[in-house]
Coordinates of C-alpha atoms in Angstrom, one line a residue:
M179 CA -0.5 -15.9 21.7
V180 CA 1.9 -18.9 19.3
V181 CA 3.1 -17.0 16.2
C182 CA 4.0 -19.3 13.3
G183 CA 6.5 -17.8 10.0
D184 CA 9.2 -18.0 7.8
D185 CA 10.1 -14.5 7.7
A186 CA 11.4 -11.5 9.4
L187 CA 7.6 -10.5 10.7
A188 CA 7.0 -13.4 12.3
H189 CA 9.7 -12.0 14.6
R190 CA 9.1 -8.6 14.6
I191 CA 5.3 -9.5 15.5
A192 CA 6.8 -12.1 18.4
A193 CA 8.9 -9.2 19.8
E194 CA 6.3 -7.0 19.4
L195 CA 3.6 -9.2 21.9
A196 CA 6.1 -9.9 24.0
E197 CA 7.4 -6.2 24.5
V198 CA 5.0 -3.9 24.0
Y199 CA 2.0 -6.0 25.0
R200 CA 3.6 -8.3 28.0
R201 CA 2.0 -11.8 26.3
S202 CA 3.4 -14.9 26.6
I203 CA 4.2 -15.5 23.1
V204 CA 5.2 -19.7 21.6
L205 CA 7.5 -18.3 17.6
V206 CA 6.6 -22.0 15.6
A207 CA 9.7 -21.0 12.8
P208 CA 11.8 -22.8 10.4
V209 CA 15.4 -23.9 12.4
A210 CA 16.7 -20.9 9.4
G211 CA 14.0 -18.7 9.0
G212 CA 15.3 -16.0 10.4
P213 CA 16.9 -14.1 13.2
D214 CA 17.0 -15.8 16.7
T215 CA 14.1 -14.3 18.7
S216 CA 15.9 -13.3 22.1
G217 CA 14.3 -11.9 25.4
P218 CA 11.4 -12.7 28.0
G219 CA 8.2 -14.1 26.9
V220 CA 8.9 -16.0 23.7
R221 CA 9.4 -19.0 23.6
L222 CA 11.3 -20.5 20.3
Q223 CA 9.6 -23.7 18.8
H224 CA 11.8 -24.7 15.8
A225 CA 9.2 -26.8 13.2
E226 CA 10.7 -29.2 10.4
Q227 CA 7.5 -28.3 7.9
A228 CA 5.5 -25.4 6.8
P229 CA 2.2 -25.4 7.8
P230 CA 2.9 -27.0 10.8
D231 CA 0.7 -30.4 11.1
E232 CA -1.5 -31.2 14.2
P233 CA 1.7 -32.7 17.1
T234 CA 3.2 -29.3 16.2
L235 CA 0.1 -26.7 16.6
I236 CA -0.8 -28.7 20.0
E237 CA 2.9 -29.0 20.9
A238 CA 2.9 -24.6 21.1
G239 CA -0.2 -24.6 22.5
V240 CA -2.7 -24.0 20.3
R241 CA -5.3 -25.7 22.4
R242 CA -5.2 -22.8 25.0
A243 CA -3.9 -20.4 23.1
Q244 CA -5.8 -16.8 23.1
A245 CA -4.9 -15.9 19.3
L246 CA -3.0 -17.5 17.0
A247 CA -1.2 -15.8 14.2
L248 CA -0.1 -17.1 10.8
L249 CA 2.3 -15.7 8.8
Y250 CA 4.0 -17.4 6.4
E251 CA 4.6 -15.5 2.8
D252 CA 2.1 -18.5 0.6
D253 CA -1.9 -17.8 0.6
E254 CA -2.2 -22.0 0.2
V255 CA 0.2 -22.8 3.8
N256 CA -1.6 -20.5 6.3
M257 CA -5.2 -21.5 4.8
R258 CA -4.4 -25.0 5.6
A259 CA -3.1 -24.4 9.5
A260 CA -5.5 -22.2 9.2
F261 CA -8.2 -24.9 8.8
L262 CA -6.9 -27.7 10.9
A263 CA -6.1 -24.7 14.3
R264 CA -10.1 -23.6 14.5
R265 CA -10.5 -27.3 14.8
L266 CA -8.2 -28.2 17.2
N267 CA -9.4 -24.8 19.5
P268 CA -13.2 -23.3 17.5
H269 CA -12.7 -20.2 20.2
I270 CA -9.4 -19.3 18.8
R271 CA -8.3 -15.7 17.4
L272 CA -7.1 -16.3 14.1
V273 CA -4.7 -14.0 12.1
L274 CA -3.6 -14.9 8.8
R275 CA -1.1 -12.5 6.6
M276 CA -2.7 -13.2 2.7
Y277 CA -1.8 -11.8 -0.5
N278 CA -5.0 -12.3 -2.4
R279 CA -7.7 -10.0 -0.7
N280 CA -11.1 -11.1 -2.4
L281 CA -9.6 -14.8 -1.0
G282 CA -8.7 -13.3 2.0
R283 CA -11.4 -12.3 2.6
R284 CA -13.4 -15.2 1.7
M285 CA -11.4 -17.6 4.2
A286 CA -12.2 -15.1 7.1
E287 CA -16.1 -15.3 6.0
L288 CA -16.0 -19.8 5.7
L289 CA -13.6 -19.6 8.6
D290 CA -15.9 -17.7 11.4
Q291 CA -18.8 -19.9 9.9
A292 CA -17.1 -22.6 11.4
R293 CA -17.2 -21.0 14.1
G294 CA -20.3 -20.5 14.9
H295 CA -20.8 -24.7 14.0
E296 CA -18.3 -25.7 16.5
E297 CA -18.2 -22.8 19.7
T298 CA -19.3 -24.7 23.0
A299 CA -20.3 -23.0 26.1
E300 CA -16.8 -22.6 27.2
S301 CA -16.1 -20.6 24.1
E302 CA -18.7 -17.5 25.2
G303 CA -17.4 -15.0 25.9
H304 CA -14.2 -15.3 23.4
D305 CA -13.3 -13.1 20.4
A306 CA -12.0 -15.9 17.9
T307 CA -13.2 -14.1 14.9
T308 CA -10.7 -14.0 11.9
I309 CA -8.5 -11.3 10.7
V310 CA -7.1 -11.1 7.4
L311 CA -3.8 -8.4 6.6
S312 CA -1.6 -8.2 4.4
D313 CA 2.0 -6.7 5.1
A314 CA 1.9 -5.2 1.6
D315 CA -0.7 -4.0 1.9
T316 CA -0.6 -2.4 5.4
A317 CA 3.3 -0.7 4.4
A318 CA 2.3 0.1 0.5
P319 CA 0.5 3.9 1.2
A320 CA 3.5 5.5 3.5
L321 CA 6.1 3.9 1.1
A322 CA 3.8 5.2 -1.8
A323 CA 3.5 9.1 -0.1
T324 CA 7.2 8.5 0.8
A325 CA 8.8 8.9 -2.7
V326 CA 6.6 11.7 -4.1
A327 CA 7.7 14.9 -1.2
G328 CA 4.8 16.3 -0.5
T329 CA 2.5 14.0 -1.4
R330 CA -0.3 13.2 1.6
K331 CA 0.0 10.1 4.0
I332 CA -2.8 8.3 3.6
V333 CA -4.7 5.3 5.5
Q334 CA -7.6 3.5 3.6
A335 CA -9.6 1.8 5.4
D336 CA -13.9 1.1 5.6
G337 CA -13.7 3.8 2.7
L338 CA -12.6 6.6 4.6
L339 CA -9.2 8.3 4.6
L340 CA -7.3 9.7 6.3
R341 CA -5.2 12.1 5.4
A342 CA -1.7 13.1 7.5
A343 CA 0.5 16.3 6.0
E344 CA 3.9 16.6 7.0
R345 CA 5.2 20.2 6.8
I346 CA 8.4 22.0 7.4
P347 CA 7.9 25.0 9.1
S348 CA 9.5 28.4 6.7
E349 CA 12.6 29.6 7.9
S350 CA 10.4 31.9 10.4
G351 CA 9.1 29.3 12.3
D352 CA 5.9 29.1 11.2
A353 CA 4.3 25.7 10.2
G354 CA 1.3 26.8 8.8
D355 CA -2.2 25.9 9.4
P356 CA -2.0 23.5 12.6
G357 CA -4.8 20.9 11.0
L358 CA -7.2 19.2 12.9
V359 CA -4.8 17.6 14.8
T360 CA -0.7 17.7 15.6
L361 CA 0.0 13.7 15.4
A362 CA 4.1 14.4 15.8
L363 CA 6.9 16.4 15.7
L364 CA 9.5 15.3 13.5
S365 CA 13.2 14.8 14.2
S366 CA 15.9 18.1 14.0
T367 CA 17.1 15.7 11.1
T368 CA 15.6 18.5 8.8
H369 CA 18.1 20.4 9.2
D370 CA 20.6 18.8 11.0
P371 CA 22.2 16.2 8.3
A372 CA 24.2 14.5 11.8
G373 CA 21.2 13.8 13.6
A374 CA 19.8 10.5 14.2
D375 CA 16.2 9.6 12.0
G376 CA 14.0 8.7 14.3
S377 CA 14.6 5.4 14.1
D378 CA 12.5 2.5 16.9
R379 CA 16.7 3.1 18.7
S380 CA 17.0 6.9 18.4
G381 CA 17.5 8.7 21.0
R382 CA 17.0 12.7 22.7
L383 CA 16.1 13.5 18.6
A384 CA 13.2 10.8 17.8
P385 CA 10.1 11.9 16.7
R386 CA 7.3 12.8 19.5
L387 CA 4.2 11.3 18.9
L388 CA 0.9 12.6 19.9
P389 CA 2.9 15.7 22.1
D390 CA 0.5 18.1 23.3
D391 CA -0.1 22.1 22.8
A392 CA 2.2 23.2 24.7
E393 CA 5.5 20.8 23.0
V394 CA 3.9 22.0 19.8
R395 CA 4.4 25.7 20.6
A396 CA 8.0 24.9 22.5
A397 CA 9.4 22.9 19.1
A398 CA 10.1 25.6 17.4
G399 CA 11.9 24.6 14.0
H400 CA 10.6 21.3 13.9
G401 CA 7.6 20.0 11.5
T402 CA 5.0 18.3 12.1
V403 CA 3.1 15.7 11.1
V404 CA -0.6 16.5 11.2
L405 CA -4.6 15.3 10.4
E406 CA -5.9 16.8 7.6
A407 CA -8.8 16.6 6.4
V408 CA -11.1 12.8 6.2
G409 CA -12.8 12.3 3.8
H410 CA -15.2 9.4 2.0
E411 CA -12.7 7.8 -0.1
P412 CA -13.6 8.1 -4.1
V413 CA -14.7 5.5 -6.2
P414 CA -12.4 5.4 -9.0
P415 CA -14.3 4.7 -13.2
R416 CA -13.9 1.2 -14.0
R417 CA -11.9 1.2 -17.0
R418 CA -11.0 -1.0 -19.2
E419 CA -7.3 -1.9 -19.5
S420 CA -6.0 -2.3 -22.9
R421 CA -3.6 -4.5 -23.7
G422 CA -3.0 -3.9 -27.3
A423 CA -2.0 -1.4 -29.2
S424 CA -3.9 1.6 -29.9
P425 CA -4.6 3.0 -33.1
R426 CA -2.0 5.8 -33.7
E427 CA 0.8 2.9 -32.3
L428 CA 0.0 0.4 -35.1
L429 CA 1.8 2.8 -38.1
S430 CA 4.1 4.4 -37.9
P431 CA 3.3 8.3 -39.5
R432 CA 5.9 7.1 -42.6
V433 CA 3.4 4.6 -43.5
R434 CA -0.1 6.6 -42.6
W435 CA 1.4 9.3 -45.1
A436 CA 2.1 7.2 -47.8
L437 CA -1.2 5.6 -47.5
A438 CA -3.1 8.9 -47.5
G439 CA -0.9 9.7 -50.3
V440 CA -2.2 6.4 -52.3
C441 CA -5.9 7.1 -51.4
A442 CA -5.7 10.5 -52.5
A443 CA -4.2 9.6 -55.8
V444 CA -6.8 6.6 -56.6
V445 CA -9.4 9.1 -55.9
A446 CA -8.2 12.0 -57.8
L447 CA -7.9 8.9 -60.3
A448 CA -10.9 8.4 -60.4
V449 CA -12.2 11.6 -60.8
A450 CA -10.1 12.5 -63.6
S451 CA -12.4 9.3 -65.3
W452 CA -15.6 10.5 -64.5
V453 CA -14.4 13.6 -66.2
T454 CA -12.9 12.3 -69.2
T455 CA -15.7 9.6 -70.0
G456 CA -18.2 10.9 -68.5
D457 CA -19.7 7.7 -66.5
H458 CA -21.4 8.1 -63.2
P459 CA -19.1 8.7 -61.1
L460 CA -19.6 5.3 -58.7
H461 CA -18.8 3.7 -62.0
A462 CA -15.9 5.5 -62.9
A463 CA -14.5 5.2 -59.1
Y464 CA -15.4 1.2 -59.8
L465 CA -13.6 1.1 -62.7
T466 CA -10.6 2.6 -61.3
L467 CA -10.3 0.6 -57.7
L468 CA -10.6 -2.8 -60.7
D469 CA -7.5 -1.4 -62.7
L470 CA -6.1 -0.4 -59.5
F471 CA -5.7 -4.4 -58.2
A472 CA -5.0 -5.2 -61.8
I473 CA -8.6 -6.9 -62.6
G474 CA -10.4 -5.0 -64.8
D475 CA -10.8 -6.2 -68.3
P476 CA -7.4 -3.7 -70.2
A477 CA -9.0 -0.9 -72.7
V478 CA -7.9 -1.7 -76.1
G479 CA -10.0 -0.1 -78.7
E480 CA -11.6 2.2 -75.7
A481 CA -9.6 6.9 -75.5
T482 CA -6.2 7.2 -75.2
A483 CA -7.6 9.1 -71.5
R484 CA -9.0 5.6 -70.4
Q485 CA -5.9 4.3 -71.7
V486 CA -3.3 6.2 -69.7
L487 CA -5.9 6.6 -66.5
Q488 CA -5.9 2.5 -66.7
L489 CA -1.7 2.8 -66.8
L490 CA -2.1 5.0 -64.1
A491 CA -3.9 2.6 -61.9
G492 CA -1.8 -0.4 -62.7
L493 CA 1.2 1.3 -61.5
L494 CA -0.6 3.1 -58.3
G495 CA -1.3 -0.7 -57.1
L496 CA 2.3 -1.7 -57.9
V497 CA 2.7 1.3 -55.4
L498 CA -0.2 -0.2 -52.9
L499 CA 1.1 -3.2 -52.5
P500 CA 4.6 -3.0 -50.4
L501 CA 3.0 -0.3 -48.9
L502 CA -0.1 -2.9 -47.7
I503 CA 2.9 -5.2 -46.6
A504 CA 5.0 -2.9 -44.2
G505 CA 1.6 -2.4 -42.7
A506 CA 0.8 -5.3 -41.9
L507 CA 4.1 -6.1 -40.5
E508 CA 4.1 -2.7 -38.4
A509 CA 0.9 -3.5 -37.0
L510 CA 2.3 -7.2 -35.8
G511 CA 5.2 -5.6 -34.5
A512 CA 3.3 -3.1 -32.7
Y513 CA 1.2 -6.1 -30.5
R514 CA 4.1 -7.7 -29.7
S515 CA 5.4 -4.1 -28.1
A516 CA 2.4 -3.8 -27.0
A517 CA 2.3 -7.0 -25.5
A518 CA 5.4 -7.3 -24.5
L519 CA 6.8 -4.1 -21.8
R520 CA 7.1 -1.1 -22.1
R521 CA 10.8 0.9 -22.6
P522 CA 11.0 4.5 -20.4
P523 CA 10.3 6.8 -22.8
R524 CA 12.8 9.1 -24.5
G525 CA 11.5 12.7 -22.6
L526 CA 10.8 11.2 -19.4
A527 CA 11.2 13.7 -16.6
G528 CA 10.3 13.7 -13.1
H529 CA 9.4 10.2 -12.1
V530 CA 9.8 8.4 -9.7
V531 CA 12.3 5.1 -10.2
L532 CA 11.2 1.8 -8.0
L533 CA 13.5 -1.0 -7.3
G534 CA 12.1 -4.7 -7.4
L535 CA 8.1 -6.1 -8.0
G536 CA 7.9 -8.3 -5.3
R537 CA 4.8 -8.0 -3.3
V538 CA 5.3 -4.7 -1.7
G539 CA 6.5 -3.0 -4.9
T540 CA 3.6 -4.3 -6.7
R541 CA 1.4 -3.2 -3.8
V542 CA 3.2 0.2 -4.5
L543 CA 3.5 0.1 -7.7
V544 CA 0.2 0.3 -7.7
Q545 CA -0.6 2.8 -5.7
L546 CA 2.0 5.4 -7.5
H547 CA -0.3 4.3 -10.6
E548 CA -3.4 6.0 -8.7
L549 CA -1.9 9.0 -7.5
G550 CA -1.4 9.2 -11.0
V551 CA 2.8 10.2 -10.4
P552 CA 4.9 8.6 -13.3
V553 CA 6.7 5.0 -12.9
V554 CA 10.1 3.4 -14.3
C555 CA 9.9 0.0 -12.9
V556 CA 13.3 -2.1 -12.6
E557 CA 13.8 -5.7 -11.8
D558 CA 15.6 -8.5 -12.9
D559 CA 14.0 -11.2 -12.6
P560 CA 11.5 -11.4 -15.5
E561 CA 8.9 -13.6 -13.6
A562 CA 8.7 -11.5 -11.2
R563 CA 5.6 -11.2 -9.3
G564 CA 4.5 -7.6 -10.2
I565 CA 5.5 -8.1 -13.8
A566 CA 1.9 -8.7 -15.3
H567 CA 1.0 -5.5 -13.3
A568 CA 3.3 -3.2 -14.7
R569 CA 2.5 -4.1 -18.2
T570 CA -1.8 -3.7 -17.7
L571 CA -1.5 -0.3 -16.0
R572 CA 1.4 0.1 -19.1
V573 CA 4.3 1.4 -17.2
P574 CA 7.5 1.3 -18.0
V575 CA 10.0 -1.7 -17.1
V576 CA 13.6 -2.0 -16.7
L577 CA 15.2 -5.9 -16.6
G578 CA 18.4 -6.1 -15.3
D579 CA 20.1 -6.7 -11.7
V580 CA 19.9 -2.6 -10.6
T581 CA 23.8 -3.2 -9.3
Q582 CA 25.5 -3.2 -13.1
E583 CA 26.7 -0.5 -14.9
G584 CA 23.8 1.1 -17.1
V585 CA 20.4 -0.3 -15.2
L586 CA 20.1 3.1 -13.9
E587 CA 20.5 5.2 -16.7
S588 CA 18.7 3.2 -18.4
A589 CA 15.3 3.8 -16.3
K590 CA 16.0 7.6 -16.3
I591 CA 17.4 8.1 -12.4
R592 CA 19.3 11.7 -13.8
R593 CA 15.7 13.2 -14.5
A594 CA 13.6 11.5 -11.9
R595 CA 12.0 12.7 -8.4
A596 CA 12.5 9.8 -6.2
L597 CA 14.2 6.5 -6.1
L598 CA 12.0 3.9 -4.0
A599 CA 14.2 0.6 -3.5
L600 CA 12.1 -2.4 -1.9
T601 CA 13.8 -5.2 -2.7
S602 CA 14.3 -7.9 -0.1
A603 CA 18.2 -7.6 0.3
D604 CA 19.6 -4.5 2.4
T605 CA 22.7 -4.6 0.2
T606 CA 21.2 -4.1 -2.8
N607 CA 18.7 -1.7 -1.9
L608 CA 21.5 0.3 -0.1
E609 CA 24.0 -0.1 -3.5
A610 CA 21.0 1.4 -5.0
A611 CA 20.8 3.9 -3.5
L612 CA 24.5 4.9 -3.3
G613 CA 24.4 4.3 -7.7
A614 CA 21.3 7.2 -7.7
R615 CA 22.8 9.6 -5.7
T616 CA 26.4 9.6 -8.0
L617 CA 24.1 9.8 -11.0
N618 CA 21.3 12.7 -9.6
P619 CA 22.7 13.7 -5.7
D620 CA 19.4 15.9 -5.2
L621 CA 17.5 12.6 -5.8
L622 CA 14.6 11.5 -3.1
V623 CA 15.9 8.0 -1.8
A624 CA 13.1 6.2 -0.1
L625 CA 15.6 2.6 1.5
R626 CA 14.0 -0.3 2.3
L627 CA 16.3 -1.2 5.1
Y628 CA 15.2 -4.3 8.1
D629 CA 17.8 -3.0 10.5
D630 CA 17.0 -0.1 12.5
D631 CA 20.6 0.4 13.9
F632 CA 21.9 -0.1 10.3
A633 CA 19.3 2.3 8.5
S634 CA 20.2 4.9 10.8
T635 CA 23.6 5.0 10.4
V636 CA 23.1 4.7 6.3
Y637 CA 20.7 8.0 7.2
R638 CA 23.6 10.2 9.2
T639 CA 26.2 9.4 6.6
L640 CA 23.6 10.5 3.4
R641 CA 22.3 12.9 5.2
A642 CA 25.8 14.5 5.9
A643 CA 27.1 13.5 2.1
H644 CA 23.9 14.9 0.9
P645 CA 21.8 18.0 2.7
E646 CA 20.1 19.6 0.5
A647 CA 18.7 15.8 -0.7
L648 CA 15.5 13.9 1.3
T649 CA 16.7 10.9 2.8
R650 CA 14.0 8.3 4.1
S651 CA 14.6 4.4 5.1
R652 CA 12.0 2.6 6.0
S653 CA 11.0 -1.1 7.0
V654 CA 8.0 -3.2 6.4
S655 CA 8.2 -4.8 8.8
T656 CA 8.2 -2.6 11.1
L657 CA 5.5 -0.7 9.4
A658 CA 3.2 -4.4 9.2
A659 CA 4.0 -5.2 12.5
P660 CA 1.6 -2.8 14.9
A661 CA -0.7 -3.7 12.8
F662 CA -0.9 -7.6 13.1
A663 CA -0.2 -7.2 17.0
T664 CA -3.2 -5.4 18.0
A665 CA -4.8 -7.1 15.3
M666 CA -3.9 -10.5 17.6
M667 CA -5.3 -8.1 20.9
G668 CA -8.5 -8.6 18.7
R669 CA -9.1 -5.0 18.0
R670 CA -10.1 -3.7 15.0
I671 CA -7.7 -1.6 13.5
L672 CA -8.4 1.7 11.0
G673 CA -4.6 2.0 9.8
A674 CA -0.9 3.4 10.4
I675 CA 0.8 5.9 9.7
A676 CA 4.8 5.9 9.3
V677 CA 6.6 8.7 11.2
E678 CA 9.9 8.3 9.9
R679 CA 10.6 4.7 11.4
R680 CA 7.6 5.3 14.0
V681 CA 4.0 4.1 13.5
L682 CA 1.2 5.7 14.7
V683 CA -1.7 3.6 14.9
F684 CA -5.2 4.1 14.5
A685 CA -7.8 2.0 16.3
A686 CA -11.8 1.5 17.0
L687 CA -12.3 2.0 20.6
D688 CA -15.7 0.7 23.0
I689 CA -15.7 3.1 26.4
A690 CA -18.0 0.6 27.9
E691 CA -14.5 -1.7 27.5
Q692 CA -12.9 2.0 28.1
P693 CA -13.4 2.6 31.9
Q694 CA -11.6 5.0 32.5
F695 CA -12.3 6.9 29.6
E696 CA -16.1 7.3 30.7
G697 CA -17.1 10.5 32.0
R698 CA -14.0 12.3 31.0
T699 CA -14.0 14.8 28.3
V700 CA -12.2 14.0 24.9
A701 CA -9.3 16.8 26.5
E702 CA -9.5 15.0 29.9
A703 CA -8.2 11.4 27.6
F704 CA -5.9 12.6 25.6
R705 CA -2.3 11.6 27.6
P706 CA 0.3 13.2 26.0
G707 CA 3.0 10.6 23.5
A708 CA 0.2 7.6 24.4
W709 CA -3.3 8.4 22.9
R710 CA -5.8 11.0 21.7
I711 CA -9.1 10.4 20.7
V712 CA -9.3 11.9 17.3
A713 CA -13.1 10.8 16.1
L714 CA -16.7 9.9 17.9
D715 CA -18.9 7.8 15.6
T716 CA -22.4 10.0 15.5
S717 CA -24.0 6.1 14.3
G718 CA -25.6 5.8 17.6
P719 CA -27.0 8.1 20.1
V720 CA -25.1 10.6 21.8
A721 CA -24.9 13.3 24.6
S722 CA -22.9 15.8 26.1
D723 CA -22.9 16.9 29.8
D724 CA -21.1 20.1 28.8
P725 CA -23.6 22.8 28.3
E726 CA -21.2 24.8 26.1
A727 CA -20.3 21.5 24.2
P728 CA -21.6 21.3 20.4
T729 CA -25.2 18.2 19.8
P730 CA -23.1 16.4 17.2
P731 CA -25.1 16.4 14.4
E732 CA -27.0 13.1 12.7
P733 CA -26.7 10.1 12.2
T734 CA -23.9 10.0 9.7
G735 CA -20.0 8.1 10.3
L736 CA -17.4 9.3 12.0
L737 CA -16.9 13.2 13.7
W738 CA -13.7 13.8 13.0
D739 CA -13.6 18.0 14.1
L740 CA -14.3 16.6 18.0
H741 CA -14.9 19.2 20.5
P742 CA -12.8 18.8 23.5
G743 CA -15.0 19.4 26.0
Y744 CA -17.9 16.8 25.1
V745 CA -18.4 14.8 27.6
L746 CA -17.1 10.3 26.7
H747 CA -20.1 7.5 28.0
S748 CA -20.4 4.1 27.6
G749 CA -22.1 3.8 24.7
D750 CA -20.3 5.9 22.4
R751 CA -17.3 4.4 19.6
V752 CA -14.4 6.6 19.4
V753 CA -11.1 6.2 16.6
V754 CA -8.1 6.2 18.9
A755 CA -4.7 7.3 17.5
A756 CA -1.6 5.9 19.4
T757 CA 1.4 5.0 19.9
R758 CA 1.9 0.7 19.7
A759 CA 2.8 1.3 23.3
G760 CA -0.4 3.8 24.4
L761 CA -2.3 1.1 22.6
A762 CA -0.7 -2.1 24.4
E763 CA -1.5 0.1 27.3
L764 CA -5.3 0.7 26.6
L765 CA -6.1 -3.4 25.8
G766 CA -3.9 -4.1 28.9
R767 CA -6.2 -2.2 31.2
A768 CA -9.4 -2.4 29.4
G769 CA -8.8 -6.6 30.2
A770 CA -7.3 -5.5 33.7
D771 CA -10.3 -3.2 34.9
A772 CA -13.2 -5.8 33.7
N773 CA -11.6 -8.0 35.9
G774 CA -11.4 -5.2 38.3
A775 CA -8.1 -4.4 38.3
G776 CA -7.0 -1.8 37.0
V777 CA -5.6 1.0 37.7
D778 CA -6.7 4.7 36.7
P779 CA -3.7 6.0 34.1
Y780 CA -4.5 9.8 35.0
G781 CA -3.9 8.8 38.5
A782 CA -7.0 10.2 40.2
R783 CA -7.9 6.6 41.6
A784 CA -6.1 3.2 42.5
A785 CA -8.4 -0.2 42.1
G786 CA -5.8 -3.3 42.3
S787 CA -2.7 -4.2 41.4
G788 CA -2.3 -2.8 38.0
A789 CA -0.9 -5.6 36.0
R790 CA -1.5 -5.9 32.5
T791 CA -3.5 -9.1 32.9
S792 CA -5.3 -9.9 29.2
S793 CA -9.1 -10.4 30.0
E794 CA -11.7 -12.7 27.6
S795 CA -13.9 -9.6 28.1
A796 CA -12.1 -7.4 26.4
A797 CA -13.7 -8.5 23.3
S798 CA -12.7 -6.3 20.0
P799 CA -15.9 -5.0 17.9
S800 CA -18.5 -6.8 16.0
T801 CA -16.2 -6.3 12.8
T802 CA -13.3 -7.0 12.0
P803 CA -11.8 -5.8 8.4
S804 CA -11.5 -8.6 6.8
T805 CA -8.6 -7.1 4.2
S806 CA -5.9 -5.5 4.7
P807 CA -6.0 -1.8 7.0
G808 CA -3.7 -0.8 3.8
G809 CA -6.4 -0.8 1.3

């Protein structure tokens, strides 16, 4: 497999494929593109330019490769390289990192059409689909959920919502309703500030993913992450986001009251003219307006009442002129303010301070806005990608360097509920977190940190200094790498849920490609700490040999409350929650079993060496996502 990229995500995916999936990787990266990926299975090839030219791709082995990941931050660079790779190898699997989701969907369709016209007899049996993902979209739901205490972890995919809730046990040890499935046991840092934070390199206090029932009962005092419910994604009504000012913002209250007084005086003069002169009411009002705007004839030789009313109307007209000018200036200023960035309102409280409006920050901002969470953004670059989104969503923005004194105060950090530090610089995020904790010791802080060891040290220090406050560390590349790496294996990834600094991946698998599942019940197919079947696709005919197992309903989609006695058949399609290593074993074993060299993971039978050799027969489902699993 070939991985091309110029940032940390490419190095993480290369390491993931080599260490977890045991694949031979060629990493094409610039000389100063990131940390040097060491370890067996990864060959680093330096590229002088992006996108890589044809000789570079040929030297990397694209013509013989099973899959190619293009992970440059520039969408155009990835597209140009994808067209070149498809021409060099029509049956190669392409995984593209693209920020523009609409363009990515069209790119996937175009590249798949090109594959259909160019594939030969040699390419039959190869999974040459094109999958477009976004690291920002993949990580945004987990990051947004982290910033809101009590908000469910959400994976959005194919019109479905996979909602997971983090539950902390009460003092009596009761964790409440267990939910549909217990996905993980949280580490002991909930009550132990000195413990590790559950990063990938942490020890015995790390979270335990996919525990069995006995382990859940034995883990008294530990929080859990449970699959609470699954439903169809609601379609929000399309509404037009106004970029201008509302009518109440056009004029200040003083100007509005002054204009109302002038109008009342005009009405009073019109009524007085009607009463004193005996004219028709409309004619009396007409004469009053003429006098008001100084375009009426002088009332020379007319009744005294008419002359007095004309003088009063002229005086009122002098008062009206500056009011009209003031109203016009205020309206112009209101429109300018609406087109500019909003400032945090005075009484704002209970909001989330979002630091950084790059690719990731922008996606998280949209997620928080959809959840109805008040947000104040902090950004030092007025030309940042997310500034336009913040202006459209009418979200307050503070422009300034967060490391400078007074910037966090301008974002009302003292009354905020959480801080999300999502810049690409670990030191900036840490400095912002330390400054925010000084101003608000009880603040929930979520940091975007790349290095796991550094994140673990920061977490323990902050927990020890502020034991009553919540602290979380998140890495975008860590959250996104499993989805990209598994897409390289040709599987459809529904999404991922972060459990502290570990990741649970939801994938759709065909039982026909997993012979070790065939003939087993759902309970027997469960392997603690590795994988668990959480749903069954009922869109096709299914049957069970267990007379006590309920008959699945009529074809309606996915059945999530699955009976543990249901017997799996070769025609079934299931949704599996798995760890990265567990899913890698499933995918690797599918290829081995297809070649007659599989080993039963449950120890019931053995049929060969059990080596994790790949096979193109372990193809992905016919439909693949064209957008990020994060939404």
